Short mmCIF file of C-alpha atoms and ligand atoms in Angstrom, two decimals:
data_model
loop_
_atom_site.label_atom_id
_atom_site.label_comp_id
_atom_site.label_asym_id
_atom_site.label_seq_id
_atom_site.Cartn_x
_atom_site.Cartn_y
_atom_site.Cartn_z
CA MET A 131 0.00 0.00 0.00
CA THR A 132 1.42 3.41 -0.93
CA GLN A 133 1.50 6.20 1.63
CA GLU A 134 -1.12 8.01 -0.42
CA GLU A 135 -3.50 5.03 -0.25
CA LEU A 136 -2.83 4.71 3.46
CA PHE A 137 -3.68 8.37 3.96
CA LYS A 138 -6.96 7.99 2.05
CA LYS A 139 -7.93 4.99 4.18
CA LEU A 140 -7.10 6.90 7.33
CA ILE A 141 -9.36 9.78 6.28
CA ALA A 142 -12.18 7.35 5.48
CA HIS A 143 -11.70 5.61 8.83
CA SER A 144 -11.80 8.88 10.74
CA LYS A 145 -15.20 9.61 9.20
CA GLU A 146 -16.65 6.10 9.47
CA TYR A 147 -16.00 5.96 13.20
CA GLY A 148 -17.12 9.46 14.12
CA PHE A 149 -13.80 11.26 14.55
CA ILE A 150 -13.94 13.89 11.78
CA PHE A 151 -16.66 15.01 9.37
CA PRO A 152 -16.48 17.58 6.56
CA SER A 153 -18.18 20.78 7.75
CA SER A 154 -21.84 21.19 6.71
CA GLU A 155 -21.58 18.01 4.69
CA ILE A 156 -25.27 17.92 3.71
CA TYR A 157 -24.52 21.05 1.66
CA ASP A 158 -21.46 19.37 0.12
CA GLY A 159 -19.04 20.69 2.73
CA LEU A 160 -17.04 23.88 3.08
CA SER A 161 -13.50 23.89 1.80
CA ALA A 162 -10.83 23.25 4.45
CA VAL A 163 -13.29 23.38 7.35
CA TYR A 164 -14.01 20.26 9.40
CA ASP A 165 -16.15 19.16 12.35
CA TYR A 166 -15.02 16.80 15.06
CA GLY A 167 -17.45 13.99 15.80
CA GLN A 168 -18.33 12.16 18.99
CA LEU A 169 -14.98 10.38 19.31
CA GLY A 170 -12.90 13.09 17.65
CA VAL A 171 -13.89 15.61 20.30
CA GLU A 172 -12.75 13.25 23.06
CA LEU A 173 -9.37 12.65 21.44
CA LYS A 174 -8.97 16.36 20.81
CA ASN A 175 -9.83 17.22 24.41
CA ASN A 176 -7.29 14.66 25.66
CA ILE A 177 -4.58 16.15 23.44
CA LYS A 178 -5.41 19.59 24.79
CA ARG A 179 -5.32 18.27 28.36
CA TYR A 180 -1.87 16.73 27.74
CA TRP A 181 -0.57 20.09 26.50
CA TRP A 182 -2.35 22.27 29.06
CA ASP A 183 -1.24 20.22 32.06
CA ALA A 184 2.33 19.89 30.74
CA MET A 185 2.46 23.70 30.56
CA THR A 186 0.45 24.94 33.52
CA LYS A 187 0.47 22.12 36.06
CA LEU A 188 4.10 21.10 35.61
CA HIS A 189 5.36 24.69 35.71
CA ASP A 190 4.47 26.90 38.64
CA ASN A 191 5.59 29.93 36.61
CA ILE A 192 3.14 29.35 33.72
CA VAL A 193 -0.51 30.36 33.93
CA GLY A 194 -3.31 30.12 31.39
CA ILE A 195 -5.80 32.56 29.91
CA ASP A 196 -8.69 32.41 27.48
CA ALA A 197 -8.85 35.60 25.42
CA ALA A 198 -11.61 36.53 22.97
CA ILE A 199 -11.36 35.81 19.26
CA PHE A 200 -12.24 39.41 18.36
CA MET A 201 -9.68 42.01 19.35
CA HIS A 202 -9.38 45.74 18.84
CA PRO A 203 -8.43 46.21 15.16
CA LYS A 204 -5.33 48.17 16.15
CA THR A 205 -3.94 44.94 17.60
CA TRP A 206 -3.41 43.65 14.09
CA GLU A 207 -1.80 46.84 12.88
CA ALA A 208 0.65 46.68 15.75
CA SER A 209 1.41 43.01 15.22
CA GLY A 210 2.10 43.58 11.53
CA HIS A 211 -0.72 41.34 10.31
CA VAL A 212 -2.65 44.07 8.49
CA GLY A 213 0.42 45.11 6.55
CA ALA A 214 2.36 41.89 6.14
CA PHE A 215 0.35 38.74 6.80
CA ASN A 216 0.26 38.00 3.11
CA ASP A 217 0.91 35.13 0.77
CA PRO A 218 1.86 35.75 -2.87
CA LEU A 219 -0.75 34.14 -5.10
CA ILE A 220 -0.90 33.41 -8.80
CA ASP A 221 -3.67 32.02 -11.04
CA ASN A 222 -3.41 29.84 -14.08
CA LYS A 223 -5.61 31.42 -16.76
CA ASP A 224 -6.48 28.09 -18.41
CA SER A 225 -7.38 25.93 -15.42
CA LYS A 226 -8.52 28.92 -13.32
CA LYS A 227 -6.69 27.29 -10.42
CA ARG A 228 -5.04 29.46 -7.79
CA TYR A 229 -1.65 28.70 -6.26
CA ARG A 230 0.73 30.12 -3.73
CA ALA A 231 3.56 31.37 -5.90
CA ASP A 232 6.24 30.53 -3.31
CA VAL A 233 4.87 26.99 -2.97
CA LEU A 234 5.04 26.46 -6.76
CA ILE A 235 8.72 27.39 -6.67
CA GLU A 236 9.37 25.27 -3.57
CA GLU A 237 7.77 22.28 -5.26
CA TRP A 238 9.99 22.84 -8.30
CA ILE A 239 13.01 22.89 -5.99
CA ALA A 240 11.86 19.68 -4.27
CA LYS A 241 11.54 18.05 -7.73
CA GLN A 242 15.23 18.74 -8.44
CA ASP A 243 16.07 16.93 -5.20
CA GLU A 244 13.91 13.99 -6.28
CA LYS A 245 15.74 13.88 -9.61
CA ILE A 246 19.08 13.84 -7.79
CA GLU A 247 17.93 10.96 -5.59
CA LYS A 248 16.80 9.05 -8.69
CA GLU A 249 20.25 9.50 -10.27
CA VAL A 250 21.89 8.25 -7.07
CA ALA A 251 19.58 5.23 -6.83
CA LYS A 252 20.19 4.38 -10.50
CA ALA A 253 23.96 4.56 -10.07
CA ALA A 254 23.82 2.53 -6.86
CA LYS A 255 22.04 -0.21 -8.79
CA ARG A 256 24.51 -0.03 -11.68
CA PHE A 257 27.70 -0.09 -9.58
CA GLY A 258 26.48 -2.47 -6.87
CA GLU A 259 28.92 -3.10 -4.01
CA ALA A 260 31.58 -0.81 -5.47
CA PHE A 261 29.32 2.29 -5.31
CA ASP A 262 30.79 5.27 -3.48
CA GLU A 263 27.76 7.48 -2.88
CA GLN A 264 29.68 10.40 -1.46
CA GLN A 265 31.99 10.55 -4.47
CA PHE A 266 29.09 10.19 -6.90
CA ARG A 267 27.20 13.06 -5.30
CA THR A 268 30.21 15.37 -5.46
CA THR A 269 31.51 14.50 -8.95
CA ASN A 270 28.69 13.29 -11.20
CA GLY A 271 27.99 15.91 -13.88
CA ARG A 272 24.21 15.48 -13.99
CA VAL A 273 23.87 15.60 -10.18
CA LEU A 274 26.03 18.71 -9.95
CA GLU A 275 24.04 20.41 -12.68
CA LEU A 276 20.72 19.66 -10.93
CA ALA A 277 22.09 20.82 -7.56
CA ALA A 278 23.38 24.06 -9.08
CA LYS A 279 19.99 24.78 -10.70
CA ARG A 280 18.25 24.04 -7.42
CA ASP A 281 20.54 26.28 -5.37
CA ALA A 282 20.28 29.13 -7.85
CA ALA A 283 16.46 28.94 -7.77
CA HIS A 284 16.50 28.84 -4.00
CA ALA A 285 18.71 31.92 -3.72
CA LYS A 286 16.66 33.84 -6.29
CA MET A 287 13.41 32.93 -4.52
CA ALA A 288 14.73 34.18 -1.17
CA GLU A 289 15.91 37.40 -2.83
CA VAL A 290 12.62 38.25 -4.57
CA LEU A 291 10.44 37.25 -1.61
CA ASN A 292 12.52 39.22 0.87
CA ALA A 293 12.40 42.26 -1.41
CA ASN A 294 8.63 41.81 -1.87
CA ASP A 295 9.35 41.88 -5.59
CA LEU A 296 6.19 40.29 -7.01
CA ALA A 297 7.22 40.82 -10.65
CA GLY A 298 10.46 39.04 -9.76
CA VAL A 299 8.51 36.10 -8.35
CA LYS A 300 6.54 35.80 -11.58
CA ALA A 301 9.71 36.12 -13.66
CA LEU A 302 11.25 33.26 -11.68
CA ILE A 303 8.20 31.04 -12.26
CA GLU A 304 8.52 31.75 -15.98
CA GLU A 305 12.27 31.24 -15.99
CA LEU A 306 11.91 27.84 -14.30
CA GLU A 307 9.19 26.99 -16.86
CA ILE A 308 6.78 25.91 -14.13
CA VAL A 309 3.51 24.61 -15.54
CA CYS A 310 0.09 24.36 -13.88
CA PRO A 311 -0.35 20.77 -12.63
CA VAL A 312 -3.97 20.82 -13.85
CA SER A 313 -3.86 22.49 -17.29
CA GLY A 314 -0.18 21.82 -18.02
CA THR A 315 0.22 25.38 -19.39
CA LYS A 316 2.43 28.34 -18.47
CA ASN A 317 -0.38 30.86 -18.93
CA TRP A 318 -0.01 32.68 -15.57
CA THR A 319 -1.54 35.88 -14.21
CA ASP A 320 0.61 38.40 -12.35
CA VAL A 321 1.50 37.60 -8.75
CA ARG A 322 -0.60 39.43 -6.15
CA GLN A 323 -0.37 39.70 -2.40
CA PHE A 324 -3.27 38.16 -0.56
CA ASN A 325 -3.98 38.95 3.08
CA LEU A 326 -4.81 35.82 5.04
CA MET A 327 -6.97 37.48 7.69
CA PHE A 328 -10.75 37.06 7.65
CA SER A 329 -12.61 40.24 8.46
CA THR A 330 -16.16 41.04 9.44
CA GLN A 331 -18.07 44.01 10.83
CA MET A 332 -18.91 44.82 14.39
CA GLY A 333 -21.85 47.10 15.19
CA SER A 334 -25.51 47.12 14.27
CA THR A 335 -25.57 49.62 11.42
CA ALA A 336 -23.39 49.42 8.37
CA ASP A 337 -22.45 53.11 8.79
CA GLY A 338 -21.29 52.92 12.35
CA ALA A 339 -19.76 49.51 12.07
CA SER A 340 -16.06 48.95 12.24
CA ILE A 341 -14.02 46.22 10.70
CA VAL A 342 -12.85 43.52 13.07
CA TYR A 343 -10.72 40.51 12.25
CA LEU A 344 -11.02 36.89 13.23
CA ARG A 345 -7.69 36.38 14.96
CA PRO A 346 -5.11 34.60 12.78
CA GLU A 347 -3.14 33.51 15.86
CA THR A 348 -3.87 33.34 19.57
CA ALA A 349 -0.56 34.91 20.64
CA GLN A 350 -1.73 38.54 20.44
CA GLY A 351 -4.41 37.88 23.09
CA ILE A 352 -1.54 36.98 25.40
CA PHE A 353 0.61 40.02 24.57
CA VAL A 354 -2.17 42.53 25.16
CA ASN A 355 -2.88 40.88 28.53
CA PHE A 356 0.76 40.83 29.62
CA LEU A 357 0.38 43.55 32.25
CA ASN A 358 -2.99 42.27 33.49
CA VAL A 359 -1.63 38.81 34.18
CA GLN A 360 1.75 39.94 35.46
CA LYS A 361 0.20 42.33 37.96
CA THR A 362 -2.82 40.33 39.14
CA GLY A 363 -0.89 37.05 39.26
CA ARG A 364 2.18 38.72 40.85
CA MET A 365 4.27 36.96 38.24
CA LYS A 366 8.04 37.28 38.30
CA ILE A 367 10.17 37.00 35.19
CA PRO A 368 10.81 34.45 33.77
CA PHE A 369 7.18 33.39 33.44
CA GLY A 370 4.79 32.13 30.79
CA ILE A 371 1.18 32.59 29.69
CA ALA A 372 -0.52 29.70 27.91
CA GLN A 373 -3.66 29.69 25.81
CA ILE A 374 -5.68 27.28 23.67
CA GLY A 375 -8.12 28.71 21.17
CA LYS A 376 -9.42 29.05 17.65
CA ALA A 377 -7.52 30.86 14.92
CA PHE A 378 -8.58 31.64 11.36
CA ARG A 379 -6.58 32.00 8.15
CA ASN A 380 -7.92 32.34 4.67
CA GLU A 381 -5.39 29.86 3.29
CA ILE A 382 -5.04 30.08 -0.48
CA VAL A 383 -4.39 26.42 -0.99
CA ALA A 384 -5.89 24.24 1.68
CA ARG A 385 -5.21 20.54 1.43
CA GLN A 386 -4.07 17.42 3.19
CA PHE A 387 -7.20 17.05 5.25
CA ILE A 388 -6.90 18.74 8.66
CA PHE A 389 -3.24 19.66 8.10
CA ARG A 390 -4.11 23.04 6.61
CA MET A 391 -7.50 24.40 7.58
CA ARG A 392 -9.17 27.79 7.38
CA GLU A 393 -10.52 27.49 10.92
CA PHE A 394 -8.24 25.69 13.33
CA GLU A 395 -7.09 25.64 16.91
CA GLN A 396 -3.76 26.63 18.41
CA MET A 397 -2.02 25.93 21.70
CA GLU A 398 0.42 28.75 22.32
CA MET A 399 2.66 29.69 25.20
CA GLN A 400 4.55 32.96 25.42
CA PHE A 401 7.45 32.87 27.84
CA PHE A 402 8.65 36.30 29.03
CA VAL A 403 12.35 36.55 29.84
CA LYS A 404 15.04 39.05 30.62
CA PRO A 405 16.71 40.43 27.46
CA GLY A 406 19.97 38.60 26.86
CA THR A 407 18.71 35.30 28.29
CA GLU A 408 16.42 34.49 25.36
CA MET A 409 18.77 32.09 23.58
CA GLN A 410 19.14 29.94 26.66
CA TRP A 411 15.34 29.81 27.03
CA PHE A 412 14.89 29.18 23.33
CA GLU A 413 17.14 26.12 23.70
CA HIS A 414 15.24 25.01 26.81
CA TRP A 415 11.83 25.19 25.15
CA ARG A 416 13.07 23.63 21.93
CA GLN A 417 14.15 20.57 23.90
CA PHE A 418 11.13 20.48 26.20
CA ARG A 419 8.71 20.59 23.29
CA MET A 420 10.54 17.86 21.40
CA ASN A 421 10.42 15.68 24.53
CA TRP A 422 6.68 16.33 24.84
CA HIS A 423 6.16 14.90 21.35
CA ARG A 424 8.54 11.99 21.80
CA ALA A 425 7.04 10.95 25.15
CA LEU A 426 4.02 9.67 23.20
CA GLY A 427 6.17 6.79 21.97
CA PHE A 428 5.57 7.02 18.22
CA GLY A 429 9.32 6.65 17.53
CA ASP A 430 12.03 9.25 18.02
CA ASP A 431 13.17 9.04 14.39
CA ARG A 432 9.78 10.31 13.18
CA TYR A 433 10.60 13.80 14.47
CA ARG A 434 13.18 16.33 13.42
CA PHE A 435 13.95 20.00 13.87
CA HIS A 436 13.92 22.36 10.96
CA ASP A 437 15.82 25.50 11.87
CA HIS A 438 14.75 28.59 9.91
CA GLU A 439 17.32 30.35 7.79
CA LYS A 440 14.94 33.10 6.75
CA LEU A 441 13.61 34.64 9.95
CA ALA A 442 10.42 36.64 10.33
CA HIS A 443 11.11 40.34 10.88
CA TYR A 444 10.49 40.03 14.64
CA ALA A 445 12.47 36.85 15.35
CA ASN A 446 16.10 36.22 16.23
CA ALA A 447 15.83 32.42 16.23
CA ALA A 448 13.17 29.98 15.03
CA THR A 449 12.77 26.27 14.57
CA ASP A 450 9.97 23.90 13.63
CA VAL A 451 9.27 20.49 15.07
CA GLU A 452 8.48 18.31 12.07
CA TYR A 453 6.72 14.96 12.18
CA GLU A 454 6.83 12.32 9.47
CA PHE A 455 3.23 12.29 8.20
CA PRO A 456 2.16 9.83 5.47
CA PHE A 457 2.85 12.75 3.07
CA GLY A 458 6.35 13.43 4.40
CA PHE A 459 8.04 15.42 7.17
CA LYS A 460 5.92 18.50 7.92
CA GLU A 461 5.71 21.19 10.59
CA VAL A 462 3.52 20.53 13.62
CA GLU A 463 4.93 23.14 15.92
CA GLY A 464 7.02 26.30 15.82
CA ILE A 465 9.34 27.59 18.53
CA HIS A 466 10.28 31.22 18.04
CA SER A 467 12.41 33.74 19.83
CA ARG A 468 10.36 36.88 19.15
CA THR A 469 12.55 39.48 20.90
CA ASP A 470 10.64 42.44 22.40
CA PHE A 471 8.93 43.10 19.07
CA ASP A 472 5.32 42.42 20.10
CA LEU A 473 5.32 44.17 23.48
CA SER A 474 7.14 47.19 22.03
CA GLN A 475 4.72 47.42 19.12
CA HIS A 476 1.71 47.30 21.45
CA ALA A 477 3.30 49.94 23.67
CA LYS A 478 3.80 52.14 20.60
CA PHE A 479 0.31 51.68 19.13
CA SER A 480 -1.58 51.90 22.45
CA GLY A 481 0.52 54.66 23.99
CA LYS A 482 0.75 52.61 27.22
CA LYS A 483 3.91 51.73 29.01
CA ILE A 484 4.35 47.94 28.82
CA GLN A 485 7.38 47.10 30.91
CA TYR A 486 8.45 44.89 33.75
CA PHE A 487 9.93 46.28 36.93
CA ASP A 488 12.57 43.99 38.36
CA THR A 489 12.39 44.51 42.14
CA GLU A 490 15.76 42.87 42.74
CA SER A 491 17.83 44.94 40.35
CA GLY A 492 15.56 47.99 40.49
CA GLU A 493 15.46 48.28 36.67
CA SER A 494 12.56 48.39 34.24
CA TYR A 495 12.71 46.69 30.87
CA THR A 496 10.59 45.34 28.02
CA PRO A 497 10.76 41.55 28.32
CA TYR A 498 11.86 39.33 25.46
CA VAL A 499 9.59 36.48 24.41
CA VAL A 500 10.15 32.86 23.50
CA GLU A 501 7.02 31.30 22.04
CA THR A 502 5.92 27.72 21.49
CA SER A 503 3.05 27.39 19.04
CA ILE A 504 1.38 24.16 18.02
CA GLY A 505 -1.79 23.41 16.05
CA VAL A 506 -4.25 21.14 17.87
CA ASP A 507 -5.54 19.78 14.57
CA ARG A 508 -2.07 19.02 13.23
CA MET A 509 -1.31 17.29 16.51
CA PHE A 510 -4.55 15.34 16.11
CA LEU A 511 -3.41 14.27 12.65
CA GLN A 512 -0.03 13.28 14.03
CA VAL A 513 -1.63 11.10 16.73
CA PHE A 514 -4.19 9.64 14.35
CA SER A 515 -1.72 8.76 11.61
CA ALA A 516 0.79 7.32 14.07
CA ALA A 517 -1.94 5.20 15.67
CA TYR A 518 -3.63 3.90 12.51
CA THR A 519 -2.49 0.32 11.88
CA GLU A 520 -3.78 -2.46 9.67
CA GLU A 521 -2.82 -5.89 10.95
CA LYS A 522 -3.05 -9.47 9.79
CA LEU A 523 -3.69 -11.75 12.74
CA ASP A 524 -2.39 -15.29 13.31
CA ASN A 525 -5.83 -16.72 12.56
CA GLY A 526 -5.80 -15.07 9.12
CA GLU A 527 -8.28 -12.33 10.07
CA GLU A 528 -7.47 -8.68 9.57
CA ARG A 529 -8.07 -5.85 11.96
CA VAL A 530 -7.72 -2.08 11.93
CA VAL A 531 -6.46 -0.88 15.27
CA LEU A 532 -5.83 2.66 16.48
CA ARG A 533 -2.85 2.36 18.80
CA PHE A 534 -3.49 5.58 20.72
CA PRO A 535 -1.43 6.13 23.85
CA ALA A 536 -3.94 5.11 26.56
CA ALA A 537 -3.90 8.60 28.08
CA LEU A 538 -5.18 10.08 24.79
CA ALA A 539 -7.64 7.34 23.77
CA PRO A 540 -11.23 8.66 23.49
CA VAL A 541 -12.84 5.62 25.11
CA LYS A 542 -10.81 4.15 27.95
CA ALA A 543 -12.64 0.85 28.40
CA ALA A 544 -15.55 -1.12 26.95
CA VAL A 545 -17.61 -3.32 29.20
CA LEU A 546 -19.03 -6.36 27.41
CA PRO A 547 -21.38 -8.97 28.87
CA LEU A 548 -20.62 -12.29 27.14
CA VAL A 549 -24.35 -12.99 26.66
CA LYS A 550 -27.48 -10.89 27.10
CA LYS A 551 -28.92 -12.96 29.97
CA ASP A 552 -28.18 -14.71 33.28
CA GLY A 553 -27.50 -11.45 35.10
CA LEU A 554 -24.40 -10.62 33.01
CA PRO A 555 -25.78 -7.35 31.55
CA GLU A 556 -26.72 -6.19 35.07
CA MET A 557 -23.23 -6.85 36.39
CA ALA A 558 -21.67 -5.16 33.35
CA ARG A 559 -23.87 -2.08 33.85
CA LYS A 560 -22.80 -1.93 37.46
CA ILE A 561 -19.14 -1.87 36.38
CA VAL A 562 -19.91 0.94 33.93
CA ASP A 563 -21.64 2.91 36.69
CA ASP A 564 -18.63 2.42 38.90
CA LEU A 565 -16.18 3.75 36.29
CA LYS A 566 -18.14 6.42 34.46
CA PHE A 567 -17.50 9.34 36.80
CA ASP A 568 -13.78 9.10 36.18
CA HIS A 569 -13.54 7.73 32.66
CA PHE A 570 -15.30 7.65 29.34
CA VAL A 571 -16.43 4.00 29.07
CA GLN A 572 -18.79 2.23 26.69
CA TYR A 573 -21.27 -0.58 27.26
CA ASP A 574 -21.81 -2.95 24.33
CA GLU A 575 -23.86 -6.16 24.24
CA LYS A 576 -24.58 -6.42 20.52
CA ASP A 577 -22.99 -9.09 18.24
CA SER A 578 -20.36 -11.72 19.01
CA ILE A 579 -17.57 -10.91 21.41
CA GLY A 580 -15.05 -11.06 18.52
CA LYS A 581 -16.97 -8.42 16.58
CA ARG A 582 -17.21 -6.23 19.65
CA TYR A 583 -13.43 -6.46 20.15
CA ARG A 584 -12.90 -5.40 16.51
CA ARG A 585 -15.19 -2.40 16.96
CA GLN A 586 -13.24 -1.27 20.02
CA ASP A 587 -9.88 -1.84 18.25
CA ALA A 588 -11.11 0.36 15.42
CA ILE A 589 -11.66 3.28 17.82
CA GLY A 590 -8.54 2.62 19.86
CA THR A 591 -10.05 1.56 23.21
CA PRO A 592 -7.12 0.27 25.30
CA LEU A 593 -9.12 -2.18 27.44
CA CYS A 594 -12.09 -4.47 26.93
CA ILE A 595 -13.68 -5.87 30.07
CA THR A 596 -15.69 -9.05 29.56
CA VAL A 597 -18.26 -10.23 32.07
CA ASP A 598 -19.00 -13.99 31.87
CA HIS A 599 -20.71 -16.60 34.02
CA GLN A 600 -17.72 -16.98 36.31
CA SER A 601 -17.93 -13.25 36.98
CA THR A 602 -21.31 -13.52 38.68
CA GLU A 603 -19.95 -16.36 40.84
CA ASP A 604 -16.59 -15.00 42.00
CA GLY A 605 -16.62 -11.32 41.02
CA SER A 606 -13.78 -11.67 38.49
CA VAL A 607 -13.74 -10.38 34.89
CA THR A 608 -11.50 -10.81 31.86
CA ILE A 609 -9.56 -7.82 30.61
CA ARG A 610 -8.22 -7.85 27.08
CA HIS A 611 -5.44 -5.50 26.04
CA ARG A 612 -5.87 -3.76 22.68
CA ASP A 613 -2.31 -3.97 21.31
CA SER A 614 -1.17 -7.40 22.50
CA MET A 615 -4.69 -8.89 22.55
CA GLN A 616 -3.55 -10.70 25.71
CA GLN A 617 -6.24 -11.51 28.22
CA GLU A 618 -6.08 -11.83 31.97
CA ARG A 619 -8.51 -12.44 34.78
CA VAL A 620 -8.79 -9.78 37.46
CA ALA A 621 -11.14 -8.94 40.32
CA ALA A 622 -13.85 -6.49 39.19
CA ALA A 623 -13.16 -4.55 42.38
CA ASP A 624 -9.63 -3.80 41.10
CA LEU A 625 -10.82 -2.26 37.82
CA PRO A 626 -10.80 1.39 38.94
CA THR A 627 -7.15 1.12 40.02
CA ILE A 628 -6.12 -0.79 36.90
CA ILE A 629 -7.75 1.78 34.60
CA ASN A 630 -6.52 4.78 36.58
CA ASN A 631 -2.94 3.54 36.25
CA LEU A 632 -3.30 2.69 32.58
CA VAL A 633 -4.77 5.98 31.38
CA SER A 634 -2.91 8.39 33.64
CA LEU A 635 -0.88 11.19 32.02
CA ARG A 636 1.69 10.76 34.74
CA PRO A 637 4.06 8.34 32.96
CA LEU A 638 4.25 10.84 30.07
CA PHE A 639 4.98 13.70 32.46
CA ASP A 640 7.63 11.63 34.24
CA LYS A 641 9.43 11.32 30.91
CA LEU A 642 9.24 15.10 30.42
CA LEU A 643 10.75 15.96 33.76
CA LYS A 644 13.59 13.46 33.53
P1 ATP B 881 2.67 26.86 7.68
O1 ATP B 881 4.07 27.23 7.26
O2 ATP B 881 2.39 25.38 7.65
O3 ATP B 881 1.60 27.69 7.04
P2 ATP B 881 3.07 28.63 9.86
O4 ATP B 881 4.56 28.60 9.97
O5 ATP B 881 2.38 29.75 9.20
O6 ATP B 881 2.56 27.24 9.22
P3 ATP B 881 2.60 29.36 12.56
O7 ATP B 881 2.09 30.69 12.21
O8 ATP B 881 3.96 29.24 13.16
O9 ATP B 881 2.47 28.39 11.30
O10 ATP B 881 1.51 28.64 13.47
C1 ATP B 881 1.87 27.74 14.50
C2 ATP B 881 1.21 26.39 14.32
O11 ATP B 881 -0.18 26.52 14.03
C3 ATP B 881 1.76 25.56 13.17
O12 ATP B 881 2.92 24.87 13.54
C4 ATP B 881 0.61 24.63 12.88
O13 ATP B 881 0.64 23.50 13.77
C5 ATP B 881 -0.61 25.45 13.21
N1 ATP B 881 -1.21 25.98 11.98
C6 ATP B 881 -0.87 27.09 11.29
N2 ATP B 881 -1.66 27.26 10.23
C7 ATP B 881 -2.54 26.23 10.23
C8 ATP B 881 -3.64 25.84 9.40
N3 ATP B 881 -3.99 26.57 8.34
N4 ATP B 881 -4.33 24.72 9.71
C9 ATP B 881 -4.00 23.98 10.79
N5 ATP B 881 -2.99 24.30 11.62
C10 ATP B 881 -2.26 25.40 11.35
#
């Protein structure tokens, strides 16, 4: 099965089992907007809990807030979003398809790399044992020519984008002879800047109404509340403010399911530090965030850092945490050292003094900021694609199993009476009643026990608890583990402890604090 086929199956599975639905599907959906279903919302909430607790509970110097989506329009002037939150777009006149001009060039660059890899693979086959890959890469004429073309395009792209030279971007697309993937032609419009912010109007009459934006990131809600939180919480630098909330971007090209959406959710933490110490904190958070991902146990080699060469105007260091999705390594989280840009801008635009008074040294300064910013939906996709497994069993049957870490699984346990009589359903219901205040558990008595196990595997339930005739005699039940399919007999009275231990976030947190 190719990765593309796997990804399609995963999307179908997420819908079939109530994790994710296209938005307003009865009207044929809305592009790049999705709804989370009955199980999706549970998984999403557990992911958020893992992040929130790792930030606020594990750190006594990080507190949370929940700011509004609408903010004073000046916020977005100060932050630079009104002026510069743009993507360069270009249309193909034949197919009428719209593209991000920088992405077209990046894809062309990636194609040169693919061609190089093909040359290397071909030569490796031809030379067999005697193949010296290093030498081939540094001396082969065709490889060198492709690498030179790639590097030249890369340098030119950086130059024209940095200079905001839109005619230059178009000229580069023409020079590289990039064709539209749909029409196959080079019939391009000019490149235009497109602002990614959604706007709407606030106020009851059109005349008196003012334009407000749907926030494109949650971070600004934290910056404008810096003084409120610092003063009321008596926070001492270094300290952080965390927030989870919706963000909106009118993405030009939205694709890859919930990877790039127009309405999505972010988990952001802004950490305020003394100027001069930001690099040390940047390093700290870079490592902490990578550990947070790796603690989930999907495999350390499926993550990598991608350090930015081209920095945003406000940043003095930036890196992405990338995860290996079925469609390749892609960003799930950004860690940015944002200097004092945001607080200084808000001080300038609001006319308020936004500074921190250090009681020990007696000095006032504008704090520097290190930010960690992760998309909940991208994290959901990471967890879902890492968990999705198709397995052939020893008895020849096949099963789809979602190997969620137990702490994130939507349903923690299913309670299954072996038959629908002899007092087994009553005992099973009693077990459910005993567990339901602490955990999301399901009761299921329909179909054979094998079918019920398969249904629970398909939604990633870590434990199935089966009540049989012996149970009503001695109070014991069988528990069956999702991944190993091993079964064991335990006292029903021990179930709360067994499940508490299994689904606790604590083992993940222990790994973080090591
Ligand atoms: P990209 O380069 O993929 O557009 P970005 O660098 O613009 O992302 P940031 O502005 O750093 O992203 O946002 C922080 C995080 O928010 C990203 O790492 C990602 O997880 C998430 N995110 C950003 N845009 C989207 C989107 N359109 N849909 C879903 N998640 C998103």
